[in-house]
Coordinates of C-alpha atoms in Angstrom, one line a residue:
X1 CA 81.4 97.0 -69.5
X2 CA 80.5 97.8 -73.1
X3 CA 81.4 95.2 -75.5
X4 CA 83.9 95.0 -78.5
X5 CA 82.8 93.0 -82.0
X6 CA 85.3 92.6 -83.4
X7 CA 84.7 91.0 -87.3
X8 CA 87.0 88.6 -89.0
X9 CA 86.0 88.3 -92.9
X10 CA 87.4 85.1 -94.0
X11 CA 87.6 83.4 -97.2
X12 CA 89.0 79.6 -97.4
X13 CA 91.3 80.2 -94.2
X14 CA 91.4 77.0 -92.6
X15 CA 95.5 77.0 -91.9
X16 CA 94.1 79.6 -89.7
X17 CA 91.1 80.6 -88.7
X18 CA 91.2 78.1 -85.2
X19 CA 94.6 79.4 -84.3
X20 CA 94.0 83.8 -84.7
X21 CA 90.4 83.2 -83.1
X22 CA 92.3 81.6 -79.8
X23 CA 94.9 84.0 -79.7
X24 CA 92.6 86.7 -80.1
X25 CA 90.2 84.9 -77.4
X26 CA 93.5 84.6 -74.7
X27 CA 94.5 88.5 -75.3
X28 CA 91.0 90.0 -74.4
X29 CA 90.0 87.7 -71.6
X30 CA 93.7 88.5 -70.1
X31 CA 92.7 92.0 -71.0
X32 CA 89.3 91.7 -69.4
X33 CA 87.8 93.1 -72.7
X34 CA 84.2 92.5 -72.9
X35 CA 83.9 91.1 -76.6
X36 CA 82.3 89.1 -79.4
X37 CA 84.2 87.9 -82.2
X38 CA 82.8 87.2 -85.4
X39 CA 84.0 85.4 -88.3
X40 CA 82.0 86.3 -91.5
X41 CA 82.6 83.7 -94.2
X42 CA 82.9 84.7 -97.5
X43 CA 81.3 81.8 -98.7
X44 CA 84.3 80.0 -98.5
X45 CA 85.1 76.0 -99.8
X46 CA 87.5 74.8 -98.1
X47 CA 87.2 73.7 -94.0
X48 CA 86.8 77.1 -92.9
X49 CA 82.9 76.4 -91.8
X50 CA 83.4 73.5 -90.1
X51 CA 85.8 74.7 -88.2
X52 CA 83.9 78.3 -87.4
X53 CA 81.1 76.1 -86.0
X54 CA 83.6 73.9 -83.4
X55 CA 85.0 76.9 -82.5
X56 CA 81.1 78.7 -81.6
X57 CA 80.3 75.4 -80.0
X58 CA 83.8 75.9 -77.8
X59 CA 83.0 79.6 -76.7
X60 CA 79.5 81.6 -76.5
X61 CA 81.8 84.7 -77.6
X62 CA 81.8 83.7 -81.3
X63 CA 79.8 83.8 -84.0
X64 CA 79.9 82.3 -87.4
X65 CA 78.2 84.7 -90.1
X66 CA 77.5 83.3 -93.4
X67 CA 77.9 85.8 -96.3
X68 CA 76.8 84.6 -99.6
X69 CA 79.1 86.6 -101.7
X70 CA 82.5 87.7 -101.7
X71 CA 84.2 91.2 -100.5
X72 CA 85.4 92.0 -97.6
X73 CA 83.0 95.2 -97.4
X74 CA 80.3 92.8 -97.4
X75 CA 81.3 91.0 -94.5
X76 CA 82.0 93.8 -92.4
X77 CA 78.6 96.1 -93.3
X78 CA 76.3 92.6 -92.8
X79 CA 78.0 92.4 -89.7
X80 CA 77.2 95.9 -88.9
X81 CA 73.7 95.0 -89.3
X82 CA 73.9 91.9 -88.1
X83 CA 74.4 93.9 -84.7
X84 CA 72.6 96.5 -84.8
X85 CA 69.1 93.8 -84.7
X86 CA 70.6 92.4 -81.6
X87 CA 69.7 95.6 -79.7
X88 CA 66.0 95.1 -80.6
X89 CA 66.3 91.4 -80.1
X90 CA 64.4 89.9 -77.2
X91 CA 66.6 86.6 -77.6
X92 CA 70.0 88.9 -78.0
X93 CA 70.3 92.1 -76.8
X94 CA 72.5 91.2 -74.0
X95 CA 74.9 90.3 -76.8
X96 CA 74.7 93.9 -78.5
X97 CA 77.7 95.5 -78.5
X98 CA 78.5 98.8 -78.7
X99 CA 81.8 98.9 -80.8
X100 CA 82.4 97.2 -83.9
X101 CA 84.9 97.2 -86.0
X102 CA 87.2 94.5 -88.2
X103 CA 90.5 92.9 -88.6
X104 CA 92.2 90.9 -90.8
X105 CA 92.2 87.0 -89.6
X106 CA 95.7 86.6 -90.4
X107 CA 96.9 89.3 -87.5
X108 CA 99.2 91.6 -89.2
X109 CA 98.0 93.8 -87.0
X110 CA 99.5 93.3 -83.4
X111 CA 96.9 92.6 -81.5
X112 CA 97.7 94.1 -78.3
X113 CA 96.8 97.5 -80.2
X114 CA 93.2 96.6 -79.3
X115 CA 93.4 97.5 -75.6
X116 CA 94.1 101.2 -77.0
X117 CA 90.8 100.8 -79.3
X118 CA 88.9 100.0 -76.8
X119 CA 89.8 102.6 -74.1
X120 CA 89.8 105.3 -77.2
X121 CA 86.6 104.0 -78.0
X122 CA 85.0 103.7 -74.0
X123 CA 86.9 107.7 -73.2
X124 CA 83.8 108.1 -76.0
X125 CA 86.0 108.6 -79.6
X126 CA 83.8 107.8 -82.8
X127 CA 86.4 105.9 -84.7
X128 CA 89.8 104.4 -84.2
X129 CA 91.7 103.7 -87.5
X130 CA 95.2 101.7 -87.3
X131 CA 97.8 103.0 -89.9
X132 CA 101.1 101.9 -90.6
X133 CA 102.2 105.5 -91.9
X134 CA 102.5 107.1 -88.9
X135 CA 105.2 107.9 -86.9
X136 CA 105.7 104.9 -84.5
X137 CA 104.1 102.5 -86.3
X138 CA 106.7 99.8 -86.8
X139 CA 105.9 97.7 -90.3
X140 CA 108.0 94.5 -90.8
X141 CA 108.6 92.2 -94.1
X142 CA 106.0 94.5 -96.7
X143 CA 107.5 94.4 -100.1
X144 CA 108.4 97.6 -102.1
X145 CA 105.6 97.0 -104.3
X146 CA 103.5 97.2 -102.0
X147 CA 104.4 100.2 -99.8
X148 CA 104.8 101.9 -102.9
X149 CA 101.3 101.0 -104.0
X150 CA 100.0 101.7 -100.5
X151 CA 101.3 105.4 -100.4
X152 CA 100.1 106.5 -104.3
X153 CA 97.1 105.1 -103.6
X154 CA 96.9 107.6 -99.9
X155 CA 98.0 110.5 -101.4
X156 CA 95.6 110.2 -104.8
X157 CA 92.9 110.0 -101.1
X158 CA 94.2 113.0 -99.9
X159 CA 94.2 115.2 -104.4
X160 CA 91.0 113.9 -104.7
X161 CA 88.9 114.0 -101.7
X162 CA 90.7 115.7 -99.6
X163 CA 90.9 112.6 -97.3
X164 CA 92.3 113.9 -93.6
X165 CA 93.5 110.0 -93.1
X166 CA 96.8 108.7 -94.0
X167 CA 96.3 104.7 -94.3
X168 CA 93.1 103.6 -96.2
X169 CA 94.2 100.3 -96.6
X170 CA 94.7 98.6 -93.6
X171 CA 92.3 96.2 -92.2
X172 CA 92.3 97.5 -88.7
X173 CA 88.8 100.0 -88.1
X174 CA 87.1 100.3 -85.0
X175 CA 83.5 102.4 -84.8
X176 CA 80.7 103.4 -82.0
X177 CA 78.4 101.2 -82.9
X178 CA 75.3 103.4 -83.5
X179 CA 77.7 105.6 -85.6
X180 CA 79.0 102.5 -87.8
X181 CA 75.5 101.6 -88.7
X182 CA 74.9 105.4 -89.8
X183 CA 77.8 104.9 -92.0
X184 CA 76.6 102.2 -93.6
X185 CA 73.1 103.6 -94.2
X186 CA 74.7 106.2 -96.2
X187 CA 77.3 105.0 -97.6
X188 CA 76.8 103.1 -101.6
X189 CA 77.0 99.4 -101.6
X190 CA 80.2 97.8 -102.7
X191 CA 80.9 94.2 -102.2
X192 CA 85.1 94.5 -102.0
X193 CA 87.8 96.6 -100.0
X194 CA 87.0 100.0 -101.0
X195 CA 83.8 99.8 -99.1
X196 CA 85.7 100.5 -95.5
X197 CA 87.8 103.4 -96.8
X198 CA 84.5 104.6 -98.4
X199 CA 83.2 104.9 -94.6
X200 CA 85.9 107.0 -93.2
X201 CA 85.2 109.5 -96.1
X202 CA 81.8 109.8 -95.4
X203 CA 82.1 110.4 -91.7
X204 CA 84.7 112.8 -92.0
X205 CA 83.0 114.6 -94.5
X206 CA 80.0 114.4 -92.0
X207 CA 82.5 116.1 -89.2
X208 CA 82.8 112.6 -86.8
X209 CA 85.9 112.7 -85.7
X210 CA 88.2 109.7 -87.0
X211 CA 91.8 108.5 -84.4
X212 CA 94.8 107.3 -86.0
X213 CA 96.5 105.5 -84.1
X214 CA 100.2 103.8 -85.2
X215 CA 100.4 100.2 -85.3
X216 CA 103.2 97.4 -85.4
X217 CA 102.2 95.5 -88.9
X218 CA 103.6 92.1 -90.0
X219 CA 102.9 91.6 -93.9
X220 CA 101.3 87.7 -94.4
X221 CA 103.6 86.7 -97.4
X222 CA 100.4 84.8 -98.2
X223 CA 98.1 87.0 -98.4
X224 CA 95.0 86.1 -101.3
X225 CA 95.1 90.1 -102.2
X226 CA 96.2 90.9 -105.6
X227 CA 97.2 94.2 -105.0
X228 CA 97.4 95.0 -109.0
X229 CA 93.7 94.3 -109.2
X230 CA 92.8 96.0 -106.0
X231 CA 94.2 99.3 -107.0
X232 CA 92.0 99.5 -109.5
X233 CA 89.1 98.8 -108.0
X234 CA 90.5 101.9 -105.6
X235 CA 90.5 104.1 -108.7
X236 CA 87.5 103.7 -109.7
X237 CA 85.9 104.1 -106.6
X238 CA 87.9 106.9 -105.3
X239 CA 86.8 108.4 -108.8
X240 CA 83.3 107.3 -108.0
X241 CA 83.5 109.5 -104.5
X242 CA 84.8 112.6 -106.2
X243 CA 81.7 113.0 -108.2
X244 CA 79.8 112.5 -105.7
X245 CA 81.6 115.2 -103.9
X246 CA 81.5 117.4 -106.7
X247 CA 77.7 117.0 -106.2
X248 CA 77.6 117.1 -102.7
X249 CA 76.0 113.7 -101.4
X250 CA 79.1 112.6 -99.3
X251 CA 78.1 113.4 -95.7
X252 CA 75.8 111.4 -94.1
X253 CA 71.9 112.9 -94.2
X254 CA 70.5 114.2 -90.7

């Protein structure tokens, strides 16, 4: 069966890393989903690295990937390229993952949705992303400020870039691995959160289908995300993509 590579970007997550990894592993094993968990460490300064390495010793399906700089986009991009190299490696070819995506280590998205993601990818769907804004989604613990900001940014994405997906900020996105690699090769390098939204925009303009699924989401009250700073960065990157759209440079090169 095909393997699912779940990338977990982390930055100083010593408090939740071990419990979250063990919870994901138990679920995937019970569901009989072949997997590889990649802990992508954005240069943590606490004991995240030591805990991750201990987890790698306990399980052959957990790997540790050290990232030299901070940034979810950088972590996901490096993990995609790391997986692609496995396919060409004699020693690691058996661990190549046909599917790849990322989710938050705090498990804000209910891990039960991994089953639907895997089934849809197995059925040949190109990209499967979670959305907190679909009719059947259930969201709890999310502040009015975060909800309002998220909706405004998504409206701007639709108005400026004609985005056909409605939750660009949700940290639950999965791809057929060759498609993810192709998108990385055609996106400009941005280390932040918006890189993951950029991948979807480039996919849309390349006529690659994006499937949205409703999710159960529980907001992390201890989240390190600075919503206003993140919003300003999103607006900056949306402007940059708008210029590329005007110049006809959004679609993947054939």
